[in-house]
Amino acid sequence: MEEVRRRRFNVIDRAVQKARQEIMAQEDANIFAAVDVACSADNEVQDIADAGLLKRDLIEIKSQIDRWDLVTTKFFMNINEYNDILNWAHSGNNAGEIDPITQREVMKTGLFAQIFGIDIIVTKIVPPGTIYGLADPEFVGTLAVVSEIECYPCDEIKQLKLGWVVCEQIGIGILNARGVAAGRKSVA
């Protein structure tokens, strides 16, 4: 009966799907660990105003990459810093940080996905108080997949248990640390 129930709910597909999600989350953590090490190799980590992220903070991160004749194409940040950007449109110290064209785009779509033509990517993997700027992937590094995610059965027949081994072989390399810059708040 147990075997029939397991097959009915397709346990194998669910286990492989969950394992893939866990492996991809670990990949992301490893990539950002490499980015964090590389960001201070050739570039200076910028100090971000503790009161909140300003447009000039992003420009300072961008300029660290641009001085090497590379083009900054992505900002990675935590949701806290993204919320600082969303507050730019309101009155206060940061009023006027958003130009009218961007304000119109935010009003139409509800999204603030780019600034200076640079994609803004929000992820919980980036620690609060940190922003990474990266150049195009072909000028920064690589995530080489040696073998895709594979699933092998690993049953324990004597204990009547079904099991699987899920694995993947990858390599992460930041080949050009000049294409990676960061900014950090001293208080997150």
PDB file of C-alpha atoms in Angstrom:
ATOM      1  CA  MET A   1       0.000   0.000   0.000  1.00  0.00           C
ATOM      2  CA  GLU A   2       2.807   2.451   0.841  1.00  0.00           C
ATOM      3  CA  GLU A   3       4.338   1.962  -2.578  1.00  0.00           C
ATOM      4  CA  VAL A   4       1.007   2.650  -4.281  1.00  0.00           C
ATOM      5  CA  ARG A   5       0.534   5.848  -2.237  1.00  0.00           C
ATOM      6  CA  ARG A   6       4.049   7.041  -3.039  1.00  0.00           C
ATOM      7  CA  ARG A   7       3.572   6.493  -6.724  1.00  0.00           C
ATOM      8  CA  ARG A   8       0.192   8.180  -6.667  1.00  0.00           C
ATOM      9  CA  PHE A   9       1.714  11.422  -5.397  1.00  0.00           C
ATOM     10  CA  ASN A  10       4.832  11.055  -7.532  1.00  0.00           C
ATOM     11  CA  VAL A  11       7.339  11.278  -4.685  1.00  0.00           C
ATOM     12  CA  ILE A  12      10.339  10.862  -6.967  1.00  0.00           C
ATOM     13  CA  ASP A  13       9.550  13.930  -9.092  1.00  0.00           C
ATOM     14  CA  ARG A  14       8.842  16.002  -5.972  1.00  0.00           C
ATOM     15  CA  ALA A  15      12.093  14.894  -4.298  1.00  0.00           C
ATOM     16  CA  VAL A  16      14.110  15.752  -7.414  1.00  0.00           C
ATOM     17  CA  GLN A  17      12.355  19.122  -7.724  1.00  0.00           C
ATOM     18  CA  LYS A  18      13.089  20.000  -4.069  1.00  0.00           C
ATOM     19  CA  ALA A  19      16.704  18.854  -4.435  1.00  0.00           C
ATOM     20  CA  ARG A  20      17.149  21.055  -7.522  1.00  0.00           C
ATOM     21  CA  GLN A  21      15.822  24.063  -5.609  1.00  0.00           C
ATOM     22  CA  GLU A  22      18.225  23.416  -2.735  1.00  0.00           C
ATOM     23  CA  ILE A  23      21.168  22.984  -5.094  1.00  0.00           C
ATOM     24  CA  MET A  24      20.313  26.199  -6.976  1.00  0.00           C
ATOM     25  CA  ALA A  25      20.057  28.113  -3.681  1.00  0.00           C
ATOM     26  CA  GLN A  26      23.497  26.820  -2.694  1.00  0.00           C
ATOM     27  CA  GLU A  27      24.863  27.810  -6.119  1.00  0.00           C
ATOM     28  CA  ASP A  28      23.574  31.365  -5.624  1.00  0.00           C
ATOM     29  CA  ALA A  29      25.133  31.562  -2.149  1.00  0.00           C
ATOM     30  CA  ASN A  30      28.480  30.363  -3.535  1.00  0.00           C
ATOM     31  CA  ILE A  31      28.356  32.839  -6.431  1.00  0.00           C
ATOM     32  CA  PHE A  32      27.714  35.791  -4.118  1.00  0.00           C
ATOM     33  CA  ALA A  33      30.481  34.583  -1.789  1.00  0.00           C
ATOM     34  CA  ALA A  34      32.862  34.741  -4.769  1.00  0.00           C
ATOM     35  CA  VAL A  35      31.511  38.173  -5.765  1.00  0.00           C
ATOM     36  CA  ASP A  36      31.990  39.414  -2.188  1.00  0.00           C
ATOM     37  CA  VAL A  37      35.652  38.386  -2.190  1.00  0.00           C
ATOM     38  CA  ALA A  38      36.274  39.826  -5.675  1.00  0.00           C
ATOM     39  CA  CYS A  39      34.628  43.204  -5.029  1.00  0.00           C
ATOM     40  CA  SER A  40      37.538  44.464  -2.933  1.00  0.00           C
ATOM     41  CA  ALA A  41      40.370  42.966  -5.009  1.00  0.00           C
ATOM     42  CA  ASP A  42      40.733  45.787  -7.566  1.00  0.00           C
ATOM     43  CA  ASN A  43      37.983  48.192  -6.504  1.00  0.00           C
ATOM     44  CA  GLU A  44      37.367  50.132  -3.338  1.00  0.00           C
ATOM     45  CA  VAL A  45      34.239  49.180  -1.372  1.00  0.00           C
ATOM     46  CA  GLN A  46      32.085  52.301  -1.193  1.00  0.00           C
ATOM     47  CA  ASP A  47      30.600  53.599   2.046  1.00  0.00           C
ATOM     48  CA  ILE A  48      26.831  54.093   1.742  1.00  0.00           C
ATOM     49  CA  ALA A  49      25.047  56.713   3.823  1.00  0.00           C
ATOM     50  CA  ASP A  50      23.511  54.987   6.842  1.00  0.00           C
ATOM     51  CA  ALA A  51      20.356  57.093   6.540  1.00  0.00           C
ATOM     52  CA  GLY A  52      19.495  55.405   3.252  1.00  0.00           C
ATOM     53  CA  LEU A  53      20.685  54.657  -0.237  1.00  0.00           C
ATOM     54  CA  LEU A  54      21.124  57.707  -2.460  1.00  0.00           C
ATOM     55  CA  LYS A  55      21.582  58.052  -6.199  1.00  0.00           C
ATOM     56  CA  ARG A  56      25.183  59.173  -5.676  1.00  0.00           C
ATOM     57  CA  ASP A  57      25.910  55.915  -3.805  1.00  0.00           C
ATOM     58  CA  LEU A  58      24.932  53.925  -6.890  1.00  0.00           C
ATOM     59  CA  ILE A  59      26.978  56.242  -9.098  1.00  0.00           C
ATOM     60  CA  GLU A  60      30.039  55.696  -6.882  1.00  0.00           C
ATOM     61  CA  ILE A  61      29.647  51.904  -7.177  1.00  0.00           C
ATOM     62  CA  LYS A  62      29.162  52.241 -10.940  1.00  0.00           C
ATOM     63  CA  SER A  63      32.219  54.469 -11.304  1.00  0.00           C
ATOM     64  CA  GLN A  64      34.445  51.832  -9.685  1.00  0.00           C
ATOM     65  CA  ILE A  65      33.655  49.495 -12.591  1.00  0.00           C
ATOM     66  CA  ASP A  66      33.519  52.157 -15.315  1.00  0.00           C
ATOM     67  CA  ARG A  67      37.058  53.373 -14.612  1.00  0.00           C
ATOM     68  CA  TRP A  68      38.358  50.078 -16.028  1.00  0.00           C
ATOM     69  CA  ASP A  69      36.522  50.666 -19.362  1.00  0.00           C
ATOM     70  CA  LEU A  70      33.809  48.187 -18.410  1.00  0.00           C
ATOM     71  CA  VAL A  71      30.074  48.868 -18.451  1.00  0.00           C
ATOM     72  CA  THR A  72      28.050  48.263 -15.300  1.00  0.00           C
ATOM     73  CA  THR A  73      24.963  46.253 -16.241  1.00  0.00           C
ATOM     74  CA  LYS A  74      23.538  45.000 -12.930  1.00  0.00           C
ATOM     75  CA  PHE A  75      23.006  46.089  -9.340  1.00  0.00           C
ATOM     76  CA  PHE A  76      22.228  43.292  -6.878  1.00  0.00           C
ATOM     77  CA  MET A  77      20.705  44.351  -3.565  1.00  0.00           C
ATOM     78  CA  ASN A  78      18.560  43.293  -0.650  1.00  0.00           C
ATOM     79  CA  ILE A  79      14.931  44.397  -0.425  1.00  0.00           C
ATOM     80  CA  ASN A  80      15.883  46.938   2.285  1.00  0.00           C
ATOM     81  CA  GLU A  81      18.044  48.927  -0.132  1.00  0.00           C
ATOM     82  CA  TYR A  82      15.433  48.582  -2.870  1.00  0.00           C
ATOM     83  CA  ASN A  83      12.907  50.137  -0.502  1.00  0.00           C
ATOM     84  CA  ASP A  84      15.322  53.056  -0.055  1.00  0.00           C
ATOM     85  CA  ILE A  85      15.131  53.562  -3.820  1.00  0.00           C
ATOM     86  CA  LEU A  86      11.337  53.453  -3.758  1.00  0.00           C
ATOM     87  CA  ASN A  87      11.368  56.190  -1.102  1.00  0.00           C
ATOM     88  CA  TRP A  88      13.268  58.540  -3.433  1.00  0.00           C
ATOM     89  CA  ALA A  89      10.012  59.729  -4.987  1.00  0.00           C
ATOM     90  CA  HIS A  90       8.610  60.911  -1.662  1.00  0.00           C
ATOM     91  CA  SER A  91       9.351  64.166   0.055  1.00  0.00           C
ATOM     92  CA  GLY A  92      12.266  64.430   2.440  1.00  0.00           C
ATOM     93  CA  ASN A  93      16.037  64.399   2.137  1.00  0.00           C
ATOM     94  CA  ASN A  94      15.965  62.307  -1.029  1.00  0.00           C
ATOM     95  CA  ALA A  95      13.206  64.185  -2.866  1.00  0.00           C
ATOM     96  CA  GLY A  96      13.907  64.678  -6.535  1.00  0.00           C
ATOM     97  CA  GLU A  97      16.210  61.637  -6.810  1.00  0.00           C
ATOM     98  CA  ILE A  98      13.945  60.164  -9.491  1.00  0.00           C
ATOM     99  CA  ASP A  99      13.743  61.944 -12.827  1.00  0.00           C
ATOM    100  CA  PRO A 100      10.288  62.558 -14.385  1.00  0.00           C
ATOM    101  CA  ILE A 101      10.666  59.808 -17.001  1.00  0.00           C
ATOM    102  CA  THR A 102      11.451  57.200 -14.356  1.00  0.00           C
ATOM    103  CA  GLN A 103       8.602  58.486 -12.176  1.00  0.00           C
ATOM    104  CA  ARG A 104       6.215  57.944 -15.069  1.00  0.00           C
ATOM    105  CA  GLU A 105       7.542  54.402 -15.616  1.00  0.00           C
ATOM    106  CA  VAL A 106       7.120  53.575 -11.923  1.00  0.00           C
ATOM    107  CA  MET A 107       3.593  54.963 -11.953  1.00  0.00           C
ATOM    108  CA  LYS A 108       2.648  52.962 -15.076  1.00  0.00           C
ATOM    109  CA  THR A 109       4.197  49.629 -14.111  1.00  0.00           C
ATOM    110  CA  GLY A 110       4.692  49.827 -10.361  1.00  0.00           C
ATOM    111  CA  LEU A 111       8.241  48.594 -10.960  1.00  0.00           C
ATOM    112  CA  PHE A 112      11.582  50.265 -10.583  1.00  0.00           C
ATOM    113  CA  ALA A 113      13.663  47.792 -12.559  1.00  0.00           C
ATOM    114  CA  GLN A 114      16.447  49.984 -13.953  1.00  0.00           C
ATOM    115  CA  ILE A 115      18.441  53.057 -13.098  1.00  0.00           C
ATOM    116  CA  PHE A 116      20.939  54.653 -15.520  1.00  0.00           C
ATOM    117  CA  GLY A 117      20.102  51.731 -17.861  1.00  0.00           C
ATOM    118  CA  ILE A 118      21.408  49.277 -15.232  1.00  0.00           C
ATOM    119  CA  ASP A 119      19.168  46.399 -14.144  1.00  0.00           C
ATOM    120  CA  ILE A 120      18.207  46.309 -10.459  1.00  0.00           C
ATOM    121  CA  ILE A 121      17.966  42.757  -9.140  1.00  0.00           C
ATOM    122  CA  VAL A 122      16.595  42.165  -5.653  1.00  0.00           C
ATOM    123  CA  THR A 123      17.588  38.983  -3.848  1.00  0.00           C
ATOM    124  CA  LYS A 124      17.553  37.830  -0.253  1.00  0.00           C
ATOM    125  CA  ILE A 125      21.002  36.293  -0.720  1.00  0.00           C
ATOM    126  CA  VAL A 126      22.633  39.736  -0.724  1.00  0.00           C
ATOM    127  CA  PRO A 127      23.010  40.758   2.936  1.00  0.00           C
ATOM    128  CA  PRO A 128      21.127  43.866   4.113  1.00  0.00           C
ATOM    129  CA  GLY A 129      23.231  46.999   3.764  1.00  0.00           C
ATOM    130  CA  THR A 130      25.219  45.699   0.768  1.00  0.00           C
ATOM    131  CA  ILE A 131      24.884  46.483  -2.936  1.00  0.00           C
ATOM    132  CA  TYR A 132      26.923  44.784  -5.658  1.00  0.00           C
ATOM    133  CA  GLY A 133      27.540  46.279  -9.077  1.00  0.00           C
ATOM    134  CA  LEU A 134      28.633  43.949 -11.882  1.00  0.00           C
ATOM    135  CA  ALA A 135      29.718  44.349 -15.477  1.00  0.00           C
ATOM    136  CA  ASP A 136      28.511  42.025 -18.247  1.00  0.00           C
ATOM    137  CA  PRO A 137      29.057  38.338 -17.387  1.00  0.00           C
ATOM    138  CA  GLU A 138      31.505  37.820 -20.253  1.00  0.00           C
ATOM    139  CA  PHE A 139      33.786  40.435 -18.635  1.00  0.00           C
ATOM    140  CA  VAL A 140      33.455  39.190 -15.055  1.00  0.00           C
ATOM    141  CA  GLY A 141      33.428  35.449 -14.624  1.00  0.00           C
ATOM    142  CA  THR A 142      31.805  32.155 -15.251  1.00  0.00           C
ATOM    143  CA  LEU A 143      29.615  29.487 -13.751  1.00  0.00           C
ATOM    144  CA  ALA A 144      30.791  26.399 -15.559  1.00  0.00           C
ATOM    145  CA  VAL A 145      28.409  23.448 -15.380  1.00  0.00           C
ATOM    146  CA  VAL A 146      30.480  20.281 -15.655  1.00  0.00           C
ATOM    147  CA  SER A 147      27.495  17.974 -15.259  1.00  0.00           C
ATOM    148  CA  GLU A 148      23.822  18.852 -14.910  1.00  0.00           C
ATOM    149  CA  ILE A 149      21.793  17.892 -11.859  1.00  0.00           C
ATOM    150  CA  GLU A 150      21.487  14.124 -11.791  1.00  0.00           C
ATOM    151  CA  CYS A 151      19.409  11.849  -9.587  1.00  0.00           C
ATOM    152  CA  TYR A 152      20.454   8.313  -8.635  1.00  0.00           C
ATOM    153  CA  PRO A 153      18.356   5.848  -6.653  1.00  0.00           C
ATOM    154  CA  CYS A 154      19.836   4.993  -3.277  1.00  0.00           C
ATOM    155  CA  ASP A 155      17.307   2.671  -1.683  1.00  0.00           C
ATOM    156  CA  GLU A 156      17.900   0.835   1.593  1.00  0.00           C
ATOM    157  CA  ILE A 157      16.117  -2.407   0.839  1.00  0.00           C
ATOM    158  CA  LYS A 158      16.750  -3.987   4.263  1.00  0.00           C
ATOM    159  CA  GLN A 159      15.106  -1.042   6.024  1.00  0.00           C
ATOM    160  CA  LEU A 160      12.377  -0.685   3.389  1.00  0.00           C
ATOM    161  CA  LYS A 161      13.388   2.902   2.584  1.00  0.00           C
ATOM    162  CA  LEU A 162      13.428   4.669  -0.750  1.00  0.00           C
ATOM    163  CA  GLY A 163      16.161   7.254  -1.271  1.00  0.00           C
ATOM    164  CA  TRP A 164      17.955   9.287  -3.905  1.00  0.00           C
ATOM    165  CA  VAL A 165      21.304  10.936  -4.314  1.00  0.00           C
ATOM    166  CA  VAL A 166      21.138  14.225  -6.223  1.00  0.00           C
ATOM    167  CA  CYS A 167      24.352  15.855  -7.413  1.00  0.00           C
ATOM    168  CA  GLU A 168      25.772  18.422  -9.793  1.00  0.00           C
ATOM    169  CA  GLN A 169      29.317  19.410 -10.715  1.00  0.00           C
ATOM    170  CA  ILE A 170      29.959  23.109 -11.252  1.00  0.00           C
ATOM    171  CA  GLY A 171      32.787  25.581 -11.104  1.00  0.00           C
ATOM    172  CA  ILE A 172      32.552  29.250 -10.153  1.00  0.00           C
ATOM    173  CA  GLY A 173      35.213  31.707 -11.209  1.00  0.00           C
ATOM    174  CA  ILE A 174      35.543  35.487 -11.080  1.00  0.00           C
ATOM    175  CA  LEU A 175      38.099  35.985 -13.834  1.00  0.00           C
ATOM    176  CA  ASN A 176      38.097  39.792 -13.819  1.00  0.00           C
ATOM    177  CA  ALA A 177      37.639  41.340 -10.367  1.00  0.00           C
ATOM    178  CA  ARG A 178      37.621  44.803 -11.965  1.00  0.00           C
ATOM    179  CA  GLY A 179      34.070  44.113 -13.148  1.00  0.00           C
ATOM    180  CA  VAL A 180      32.775  43.732  -9.580  1.00  0.00           C
ATOM    181  CA  ALA A 181      32.199  46.571  -7.101  1.00  0.00           C
ATOM    182  CA  ALA A 182      30.296  46.914  -3.860  1.00  0.00           C
ATOM    183  CA  GLY A 183      28.889  49.462  -1.485  1.00  0.00           C
ATOM    184  CA  ARG A 184      28.144  48.833   2.187  1.00  0.00           C
ATOM    185  CA  LYS A 185      26.328  50.649   4.924  1.00  0.00           C
ATOM    186  CA  SER A 186      28.253  50.717   8.175  1.00  0.00           C
ATOM    187  CA  VAL A 187      24.911  50.096   9.911  1.00  0.00           C
ATOM    188  CA  ALA A 188      22.562  47.681   8.118  1.00  0.00           C
TER     189      ALA A 188
END
